[in-house]
Amino acid sequence: MDLAIIWESLPRLLDGAALTLEITVISVLIGLALAVPLAIMRLSPNPLLWMPVYGYILYFRGTPLLVQLFLVYYGSGQFRPFLDSIGLWVLFREAYFCAVLTLTLNTAAYTAEILRGAIQGVPRGDIEAARAVGYSGILLYRRIVLPKAFRLALPAYTNEVVFLLQATSLVSIITLLDLTGVARIIVARSFEPYKLYITAGLMYLAMSYFFILLSRFIEHRLSGHMRERPASGTAAPGQR
Amino acid sequence: MLDLKGYGWMLWQGLELTILVGLAAMALALGLGLLGAWGKLAQGRAGRWAAGTYTTVIRGVPELLLILLVYYGVPTLIQDIAEGAGHDIILDINPFVAGVITIGFIYGAFATEVFRGAFLAVPRGQIEAARAAGMGQALTFRRIVLPQMWRFALPGLGNVWLVLIKATALISVIQLEELVRNADIAARATKLPFTFFFVVSLFFLGITIVSMVVQRRAEVWANRGVRRA
């Protein structure tokens, strides 16, 4: 089998992979920053706070990402005069902006739901103890609830990051040249679909496992206090 | 009210096809999931290796890429192999079949993990008791394990279905006239992309909500013999 085509297209595929990683990291970071307040609002007893967040989470988790992407990228065209008048059309015209916006909103919804579960999983006793020594409000969340919740959420959150990494492949449908986009273009010119798609698949696999290993490392670092002292030199088995 | 300019019936037909692809793919995923779980839990090393590779690869590669690989890659691969053997064939996969196979194959990997966990959740003592009472391996599985597995598998399978039905949107890229593809056609013709994609998103939301209600009922039904603490 002639594998030269793979070797020749490797630099372009790596460029695509770089864009894939870039979009993933930007969306994950902004999405996480949005998800924390959303999760806290979702748990608020005030219906004016939790109901809109509930609707937002239901919508973004209940509809396909592809449709959300089309809604933002193509759908914004329907409101062009309005977007023009407030000066936002220059942003919505760009596939890159639409892709990052949609992926961010999407991952924020999933992450908020993961964090909600984790915040609810923080033992009552911890919160009572914190209140007993005078913690309340933001300080209680910042020092006690959120650190514990992040630790509880990490395995599920890792899955979400890996899913998002893979979901970025959809941006190729709105013309961006991420890893999938580059592979599709090369296939269209060379008619060598399986060689290129398998190569791209292996690159995605490598990136997915990079994130999984990174998360295991973070999990290991964050759970030092849960392990026994390494007296005999044998490490305690990981949680997964 | 939303004006669909006479394209409403097209969305409706797309919805039917989306649900059809979803159900067919789910049936395939359930079959592959049982097979994969059996492979993972069986004694044989080959089965474990095959099932392990299957779930690892599928969960690490984007669905879109797998769809492109099956639809464009597999026919070419078979043609190349046939050409190497001196035959000249032209192979075309029907988009419906390609969609069902790919989506079913992908979510079979997720179903494998669900079934594996559910199988392990059936108390060992029950299986030992069944064997002691003289049931063979197949009979134990059919009478003791399978009925109880459903109870543990239902929440996970419900999630697999919810993700699977949304993934059917991706097969619009291989020109199958499902919901998203038809909405795209209507959006281009009417120049009302937001309207059509929004309606489509509401269709999917409806499927999700109905599925969640059915899932809750099914869980209550599957747990009817279990005492709650």
Coordinates of C-alpha atoms in Angstrom, one line a residue:
Chain A
M1 CA 0.0 0.0 0.0
D2 CA 1.3 3.4 -0.9
L3 CA 1.5 5.5 2.2
A4 CA 3.3 8.5 0.7
I5 CA 0.1 10.5 0.6
I6 CA 0.0 10.4 4.5
W7 CA 3.6 11.5 4.8
E8 CA 3.0 14.4 2.3
S9 CA -0.1 15.7 4.1
L10 CA 1.2 15.3 7.6
P11 CA 2.3 19.0 8.0
R12 CA -1.2 20.2 6.9
L13 CA -2.9 17.7 9.2
L14 CA -0.8 18.9 12.1
D15 CA -1.9 22.5 11.3
G16 CA -5.4 21.3 11.4
A17 CA -4.8 19.5 14.7
A18 CA -3.4 22.8 16.1
L19 CA -6.6 24.6 15.3
T20 CA -8.6 21.7 16.8
L21 CA -6.7 22.0 20.1
E22 CA -6.9 25.8 20.0
I23 CA -10.7 25.8 19.6
T24 CA -11.0 23.1 22.3
V25 CA -8.9 24.9 24.9
I26 CA -10.6 28.3 24.3
S27 CA -14.1 26.8 24.5
V28 CA -13.2 24.7 27.6
L29 CA -11.7 27.6 29.5
I30 CA -14.5 30.1 28.8
G31 CA -17.1 27.4 29.2
L32 CA -15.8 26.5 32.6
A33 CA -15.7 30.1 33.7
L34 CA -19.4 30.4 32.7
A35 CA -20.4 27.1 34.2
V36 CA -19.5 27.9 37.8
P37 CA -21.9 30.8 38.2
L38 CA -24.5 28.9 36.1
A39 CA -24.3 25.9 38.4
I40 CA -24.7 28.0 41.5
M41 CA -27.6 29.9 40.0
R42 CA -29.2 26.5 39.0
L43 CA -29.1 25.5 42.7
S44 CA -30.6 28.7 43.9
P45 CA -34.0 28.5 45.6
N46 CA -35.0 31.7 43.7
P47 CA -37.1 30.7 40.6
L48 CA -35.9 33.8 38.8
L49 CA -32.4 32.5 38.9
W50 CA -32.8 28.7 38.5
M51 CA -35.5 28.6 35.9
P52 CA -33.7 30.5 33.1
V53 CA -30.6 28.4 33.7
Y54 CA -32.6 25.2 33.7
G55 CA -34.1 26.2 30.3
Y56 CA -30.6 27.0 29.0
I57 CA -29.1 23.7 30.1
L58 CA -32.1 21.7 28.8
Y59 CA -31.9 23.4 25.4
F60 CA -28.2 23.0 24.9
R61 CA -28.1 19.4 26.2
G62 CA -31.3 18.4 24.4
T63 CA -30.5 19.5 20.9
P64 CA -27.7 18.4 18.6
L65 CA -24.6 20.5 18.5
L66 CA -24.7 20.6 14.7
V67 CA -28.1 22.3 14.8
Q68 CA -26.8 24.8 17.4
L69 CA -23.8 25.5 15.1
F70 CA -26.1 26.1 12.1
L71 CA -28.4 28.2 14.2
V72 CA -25.6 30.6 15.1
Y73 CA -23.6 30.5 11.8
Y74 CA -26.4 30.4 9.2
G75 CA -29.2 31.6 11.5
S76 CA -27.4 34.9 12.3
G77 CA -27.8 35.8 8.6
Q78 CA -31.5 36.2 9.1
F79 CA -30.8 39.1 11.6
R80 CA -28.1 40.7 9.5
P81 CA -29.6 44.2 9.4
F82 CA -30.0 44.2 13.2
L83 CA -26.6 42.8 13.8
D84 CA -25.1 45.3 11.4
S85 CA -26.8 48.1 13.2
I86 CA -25.3 47.2 16.5
G87 CA -21.9 46.4 14.9
L88 CA -21.8 42.7 15.7
W89 CA -22.1 41.4 12.2
V90 CA -18.3 41.5 11.7
L91 CA -18.2 38.8 14.4
F92 CA -21.1 36.6 13.2
R93 CA -19.7 36.7 9.7
E94 CA -16.7 34.7 10.9
A95 CA -17.0 31.0 11.1
Y96 CA -14.3 30.9 13.8
F97 CA -16.3 33.2 16.1
C98 CA -19.5 31.3 15.5
A99 CA -17.7 28.0 16.2
V100 CA -16.1 29.1 19.4
L101 CA -19.3 30.8 20.6
T102 CA -21.4 27.7 20.0
L103 CA -19.0 25.3 21.5
T104 CA -18.5 27.5 24.5
L105 CA -22.3 27.8 25.2
N106 CA -22.6 24.1 24.6
T107 CA -19.9 23.0 27.0
A108 CA -20.9 25.5 29.6
A109 CA -24.4 23.8 29.7
Y110 CA -22.9 20.3 30.1
T111 CA -20.3 21.5 32.6
A112 CA -22.9 23.4 34.7
E113 CA -24.9 20.2 35.0
I114 CA -21.8 18.2 36.0
L115 CA -20.9 20.9 38.6
R116 CA -24.4 21.0 39.9
G117 CA -24.2 17.3 40.7
A118 CA -20.8 17.7 42.3
I119 CA -21.9 20.7 44.4
Q120 CA -24.9 18.6 45.6
G121 CA -22.4 15.8 46.4
V122 CA -20.4 17.9 48.8
P123 CA -21.1 16.3 52.2
R124 CA -23.5 18.3 54.4
G125 CA -21.1 17.9 57.4
D126 CA -18.4 19.8 55.6
I127 CA -20.8 22.7 55.0
E128 CA -22.1 22.6 58.6
A129 CA -18.5 22.6 59.9
A130 CA -17.6 25.5 57.7
R131 CA -20.7 27.5 58.8
A132 CA -19.9 26.6 62.5
V133 CA -16.5 28.3 62.2
G134 CA -18.1 31.3 60.6
Y135 CA -17.9 30.8 56.8
S136 CA -20.7 32.0 54.7
G137 CA -21.6 33.3 51.2
I138 CA -18.9 33.6 48.7
L139 CA -16.1 32.6 51.1
L140 CA -17.9 29.3 51.9
Y141 CA -18.2 28.5 48.2
R142 CA -14.6 29.7 47.4
R143 CA -12.8 27.8 50.2
I144 CA -15.0 24.8 50.9
V145 CA -17.7 23.9 48.5
L146 CA -16.1 24.6 45.1
P147 CA -12.7 23.0 45.8
K148 CA -14.4 19.8 47.0
A149 CA -17.0 19.9 44.1
F150 CA -14.2 20.3 41.5
R151 CA -12.5 17.2 42.9
L152 CA -15.8 15.3 42.7
A153 CA -16.5 16.5 39.2
L154 CA -13.1 15.8 37.7
P155 CA -13.8 12.3 36.2
A156 CA -17.1 13.4 34.6
Y157 CA -15.5 16.7 33.5
T158 CA -12.7 14.9 31.8
N159 CA -15.3 13.0 29.7
E160 CA -16.8 16.3 28.8
V161 CA -13.5 17.8 27.7
V162 CA -12.8 14.7 25.6
F163 CA -16.3 14.9 24.1
L164 CA -15.8 18.6 23.3
L165 CA -12.5 17.8 21.6
Q166 CA -14.2 15.4 19.4
A167 CA -17.2 17.7 18.9
T168 CA -14.9 20.4 17.5
S169 CA -14.7 18.2 14.3
L170 CA -18.2 19.6 13.5
V171 CA -16.6 23.0 12.8
S172 CA -15.3 21.6 9.6
I173 CA -18.9 21.6 8.3
I174 CA -19.0 25.4 8.6
T175 CA -15.8 25.7 6.6
L176 CA -13.1 25.8 9.3
L177 CA -9.9 23.9 8.6
D178 CA -9.5 21.9 11.7
L179 CA -8.1 18.4 11.7
T180 CA -11.3 17.0 10.1
G181 CA -11.6 19.9 7.7
V182 CA -8.1 19.5 6.5
A183 CA -8.5 15.7 6.1
R184 CA -11.8 16.3 4.1
I185 CA -10.1 18.8 1.7
I186 CA -7.1 16.5 1.1
V187 CA -9.5 13.6 0.5
A188 CA -11.5 15.7 -2.0
R189 CA -8.4 16.3 -4.0
S190 CA -6.6 12.9 -3.7
F191 CA -9.5 10.4 -3.5
E192 CA -7.7 8.5 -0.7
P193 CA -10.4 8.6 1.9
Y194 CA -9.5 5.8 4.3
K195 CA -5.8 6.5 4.6
L196 CA -6.4 10.1 5.5
Y197 CA -9.4 9.6 7.7
I198 CA -7.6 6.8 9.6
T199 CA -4.6 9.0 10.1
A200 CA -6.8 11.8 11.3
G201 CA -8.6 9.4 13.6
L202 CA -5.3 8.3 15.2
M203 CA -4.4 11.9 15.8
Y204 CA -7.7 12.5 17.5
L205 CA -7.1 9.3 19.6
A206 CA -3.7 10.6 20.7
M207 CA -5.2 14.0 21.6
S208 CA -8.0 12.3 23.6
Y209 CA -5.6 10.2 25.5
F210 CA -3.4 13.3 26.2
F211 CA -6.4 14.9 27.9
I212 CA -7.2 11.7 29.8
L213 CA -3.7 11.3 31.1
L214 CA -3.5 15.0 32.0
S215 CA -6.7 14.6 34.0
R216 CA -5.4 11.5 35.8
F217 CA -2.3 13.5 36.7
I218 CA -4.4 16.3 38.1
E219 CA -6.6 13.9 40.0
H220 CA -3.5 12.3 41.5
R221 CA -2.2 15.6 42.6
L222 CA -5.5 16.7 44.1
S223 CA -6.0 13.5 46.0
G224 CA -2.8 13.4 47.9
H225 CA -4.5 13.8 51.3
M226 CA -6.7 10.7 50.5
R227 CA -3.8 8.4 50.0
E228 CA -1.7 6.6 52.7
R229 CA 1.8 7.7 53.2
P230 CA 4.0 5.9 50.8
A231 CA 5.8 4.0 53.6
S232 CA 6.6 0.8 51.7
G233 CA 7.2 2.6 48.5
T234 CA 4.0 1.2 46.8
A235 CA 1.6 3.8 45.5
A236 CA -2.0 3.4 46.4
P237 CA -4.2 2.4 43.5
G238 CA -5.9 5.2 41.6
Q239 CA -9.6 5.8 41.9
R240 CA -10.3 4.5 38.5
Chain B
M1 CA -46.7 32.0 14.7
L2 CA -43.9 30.5 12.7
D3 CA -44.4 30.6 9.0
L4 CA -42.7 27.6 7.4
K5 CA -43.6 28.6 3.8
G6 CA -45.0 25.2 3.0
Y7 CA -41.9 23.4 4.0
G8 CA -43.4 21.9 7.2
W9 CA -44.2 18.6 5.5
M10 CA -40.6 18.2 4.6
L11 CA -39.5 18.7 8.2
W12 CA -42.1 16.2 9.2
Q13 CA -40.7 13.6 6.7
G14 CA -37.2 14.4 8.0
L15 CA -38.4 13.8 11.5
E16 CA -39.7 10.3 10.6
L17 CA -36.4 9.4 8.9
T18 CA -34.4 10.7 11.9
I19 CA -36.5 8.6 14.3
L20 CA -36.2 5.6 12.0
V21 CA -32.4 5.9 11.7
G22 CA -32.2 6.4 15.5
L23 CA -34.3 3.3 16.3
A24 CA -32.4 1.1 13.8
A25 CA -29.0 2.3 15.1
M26 CA -30.1 1.8 18.7
A27 CA -31.1 -1.8 17.9
L28 CA -27.7 -2.4 16.4
A29 CA -26.0 -0.7 19.3
L30 CA -27.8 -2.9 21.8
G31 CA -26.7 -6.0 19.9
L32 CA -23.1 -4.9 19.6
G33 CA -23.2 -3.8 23.3
L34 CA -24.2 -7.2 24.5
L35 CA -21.6 -8.8 22.3
G36 CA -18.9 -6.4 23.4
A37 CA -19.8 -6.8 27.1
W38 CA -19.6 -10.6 26.6
G39 CA -16.2 -10.2 24.9
K40 CA -14.9 -8.0 27.8
L41 CA -16.1 -10.3 30.5
A42 CA -15.3 -13.6 28.8
Q43 CA -12.3 -15.8 29.7
G44 CA -10.8 -15.6 26.2
R45 CA -8.0 -13.2 25.7
A46 CA -8.9 -12.5 22.0
G47 CA -12.4 -11.5 22.9
R48 CA -11.2 -9.1 25.6
W49 CA -8.6 -7.6 23.3
A50 CA -11.1 -7.1 20.5
A51 CA -13.7 -5.6 22.8
G52 CA -11.1 -3.4 24.5
T53 CA -9.8 -2.0 21.2
Y54 CA -13.3 -1.4 19.9
T55 CA -14.4 0.7 22.9
T56 CA -11.0 2.6 23.1
V57 CA -10.9 3.5 19.5
I58 CA -14.5 4.5 19.1
R59 CA -14.5 6.7 22.2
G60 CA -11.3 8.4 21.1
V61 CA -12.4 9.3 17.5
P62 CA -15.1 11.9 16.6
E63 CA -18.3 10.5 15.2
L64 CA -18.2 12.8 12.2
L65 CA -14.8 11.3 11.2
L66 CA -16.1 7.8 11.7
I67 CA -19.2 8.6 9.5
L68 CA -16.9 9.9 6.7
L69 CA -14.7 6.9 7.1
V70 CA -17.5 4.4 6.8
Y71 CA -19.3 6.3 4.0
Y72 CA -16.4 7.3 1.8
G73 CA -13.5 5.2 3.2
V74 CA -14.9 1.7 3.4
P75 CA -16.1 1.4 -0.2
T76 CA -12.8 2.7 -1.5
L77 CA -10.9 0.3 0.7
I78 CA -12.9 -2.6 -0.6
Q79 CA -12.4 -1.4 -4.2
D80 CA -8.7 -1.1 -3.6
I81 CA -8.4 -4.5 -2.1
A82 CA -10.5 -6.0 -5.0
E83 CA -8.3 -4.1 -7.5
G84 CA -5.2 -5.6 -5.9
A85 CA -6.8 -9.1 -6.4
G86 CA -7.5 -8.3 -10.0
H87 CA -11.2 -7.4 -9.8
D88 CA -12.8 -4.1 -10.8
I89 CA -15.8 -3.3 -8.8
I90 CA -17.7 -0.1 -8.0
L91 CA -19.3 0.0 -4.6
D92 CA -21.8 2.5 -3.3
I93 CA -23.2 2.5 0.2
N94 CA -26.8 3.6 0.6
P95 CA -26.6 6.7 3.0
F96 CA -29.4 5.2 5.2
V97 CA -27.5 1.9 5.7
A98 CA -24.2 3.8 6.2
G99 CA -25.8 6.1 8.7
V100 CA -27.4 3.3 10.7
I101 CA -24.2 1.1 10.6
T102 CA -21.9 4.0 11.7
I103 CA -24.1 5.4 14.4
G104 CA -25.0 1.9 15.7
F105 CA -21.3 0.9 15.6
I106 CA -20.3 4.0 17.6
Y107 CA -22.9 3.7 20.3
G108 CA -22.4 0.0 20.5
A109 CA -19.1 0.9 22.2
F110 CA -20.9 3.0 24.8
A111 CA -23.6 0.3 25.2
T112 CA -20.8 -2.2 25.8
E113 CA -19.6 -0.2 28.9
V114 CA -23.2 0.1 30.2
F115 CA -23.9 -3.7 29.8
R116 CA -20.5 -4.6 31.3
G117 CA -21.3 -2.5 34.4
A118 CA -24.9 -3.9 34.6
F119 CA -23.6 -7.4 34.4
L120 CA -21.2 -6.9 37.2
A121 CA -23.9 -5.3 39.3
V122 CA -25.9 -8.6 39.3
P123 CA -24.9 -10.2 42.7
R124 CA -22.5 -13.1 42.1
G125 CA -24.4 -15.3 44.6
Q126 CA -27.4 -15.3 42.3
I127 CA -25.3 -16.8 39.5
E128 CA -23.7 -19.3 41.8
A129 CA -27.1 -20.3 43.1
A130 CA -28.4 -20.7 39.6
R131 CA -25.5 -22.9 38.7
A132 CA -25.9 -24.9 41.9
A133 CA -29.5 -25.5 41.0
G134 CA -28.4 -27.1 37.8
M135 CA -28.9 -24.3 35.2
G136 CA -26.3 -24.2 32.4
Q137 CA -24.5 -21.1 31.4
A138 CA -26.9 -20.0 28.7
L139 CA -30.0 -20.7 30.9
T140 CA -28.5 -18.8 33.8
F141 CA -27.9 -15.9 31.5
R142 CA -31.4 -15.9 30.0
R143 CA -33.3 -16.6 33.3
I144 CA -31.2 -14.9 36.0
V145 CA -28.7 -12.4 34.6
L146 CA -30.6 -10.8 31.7
P147 CA -33.8 -9.9 33.5
Q148 CA -31.9 -8.3 36.4
M149 CA -29.3 -6.6 34.1
W150 CA -32.0 -4.5 32.5
R151 CA -32.7 -2.8 35.8
F152 CA -29.0 -1.7 36.1
A153 CA -28.6 -1.0 32.4
L154 CA -31.7 1.2 31.9
P155 CA -30.3 4.5 33.1
G156 CA -27.1 4.1 31.1
L157 CA -29.0 2.9 28.0
G158 CA -31.3 5.9 28.3
N159 CA -28.3 8.2 28.1
V160 CA -26.9 6.3 25.2
W161 CA -30.2 6.8 23.3
L162 CA -30.3 10.5 24.1
V163 CA -26.8 11.0 22.7
L164 CA -27.5 8.7 19.8
I165 CA -30.6 10.5 18.5
K166 CA -28.7 13.8 18.5
A167 CA -25.8 12.2 16.6
T168 CA -28.2 11.3 13.8
A169 CA -28.0 15.0 12.9
L170 CA -24.5 14.3 11.7
I171 CA -25.5 11.9 8.9
S172 CA -27.0 15.0 7.1
V173 CA -23.4 15.4 5.8
I174 CA -23.8 12.2 3.8
Q175 CA -26.9 13.7 2.1
L176 CA -29.4 11.5 3.9
E177 CA -32.7 13.4 3.9
E178 CA -33.2 13.5 7.6
L179 CA -34.4 16.4 9.7
V180 CA -31.3 18.6 9.6
R181 CA -30.6 18.0 5.8
N182 CA -34.2 18.9 5.0
A183 CA -34.1 22.0 7.2
D184 CA -31.0 23.0 5.4
I185 CA -32.7 22.7 2.0
A186 CA -35.7 24.6 3.2
A187 CA -33.5 27.3 4.8
R188 CA -31.6 27.9 1.6
A189 CA -34.8 28.0 -0.5
T190 CA -36.6 30.5 1.8
K191 CA -33.6 32.4 3.2
L192 CA -34.9 31.8 6.7
P193 CA -32.1 29.7 8.3
F194 CA -32.8 30.7 11.8
T195 CA -36.5 29.8 11.6
F196 CA -35.9 26.3 10.2
F197 CA -33.0 25.3 12.4
F198 CA -34.8 26.6 15.4
V199 CA -37.9 24.5 14.6
V200 CA -35.5 21.5 14.1
S201 CA -33.9 22.1 17.4
L202 CA -37.4 22.1 19.0
F203 CA -38.1 18.8 17.3
F204 CA -35.0 17.3 18.9
L205 CA -35.8 18.9 22.2
G206 CA -39.3 17.2 22.0
I207 CA -37.7 13.8 21.3
T208 CA -35.3 14.3 24.3
I209 CA -38.1 15.3 26.6
V210 CA -40.4 12.4 25.5
S211 CA -37.5 10.0 25.8
M212 CA -36.7 11.2 29.4
V213 CA -40.3 10.6 30.4
V214 CA -40.4 7.1 28.8
Q215 CA -37.1 6.3 30.5
R216 CA -38.4 7.3 33.9
R217 CA -41.5 5.1 33.4
A218 CA -39.3 2.2 32.2
E219 CA -37.1 2.5 35.3
V220 CA -40.1 2.4 37.6
W221 CA -41.3 -0.6 35.7
A222 CA -37.9 -2.4 35.8
N223 CA -37.6 -1.7 39.5
R224 CA -41.1 -2.8 40.4
G225 CA -39.9 -5.8 42.3
V226 CA -37.3 -3.9 44.3
R227 CA -38.0 -2.6 47.8
R228 CA -36.9 0.9 48.4
A229 CA -35.0 1.8 51.5

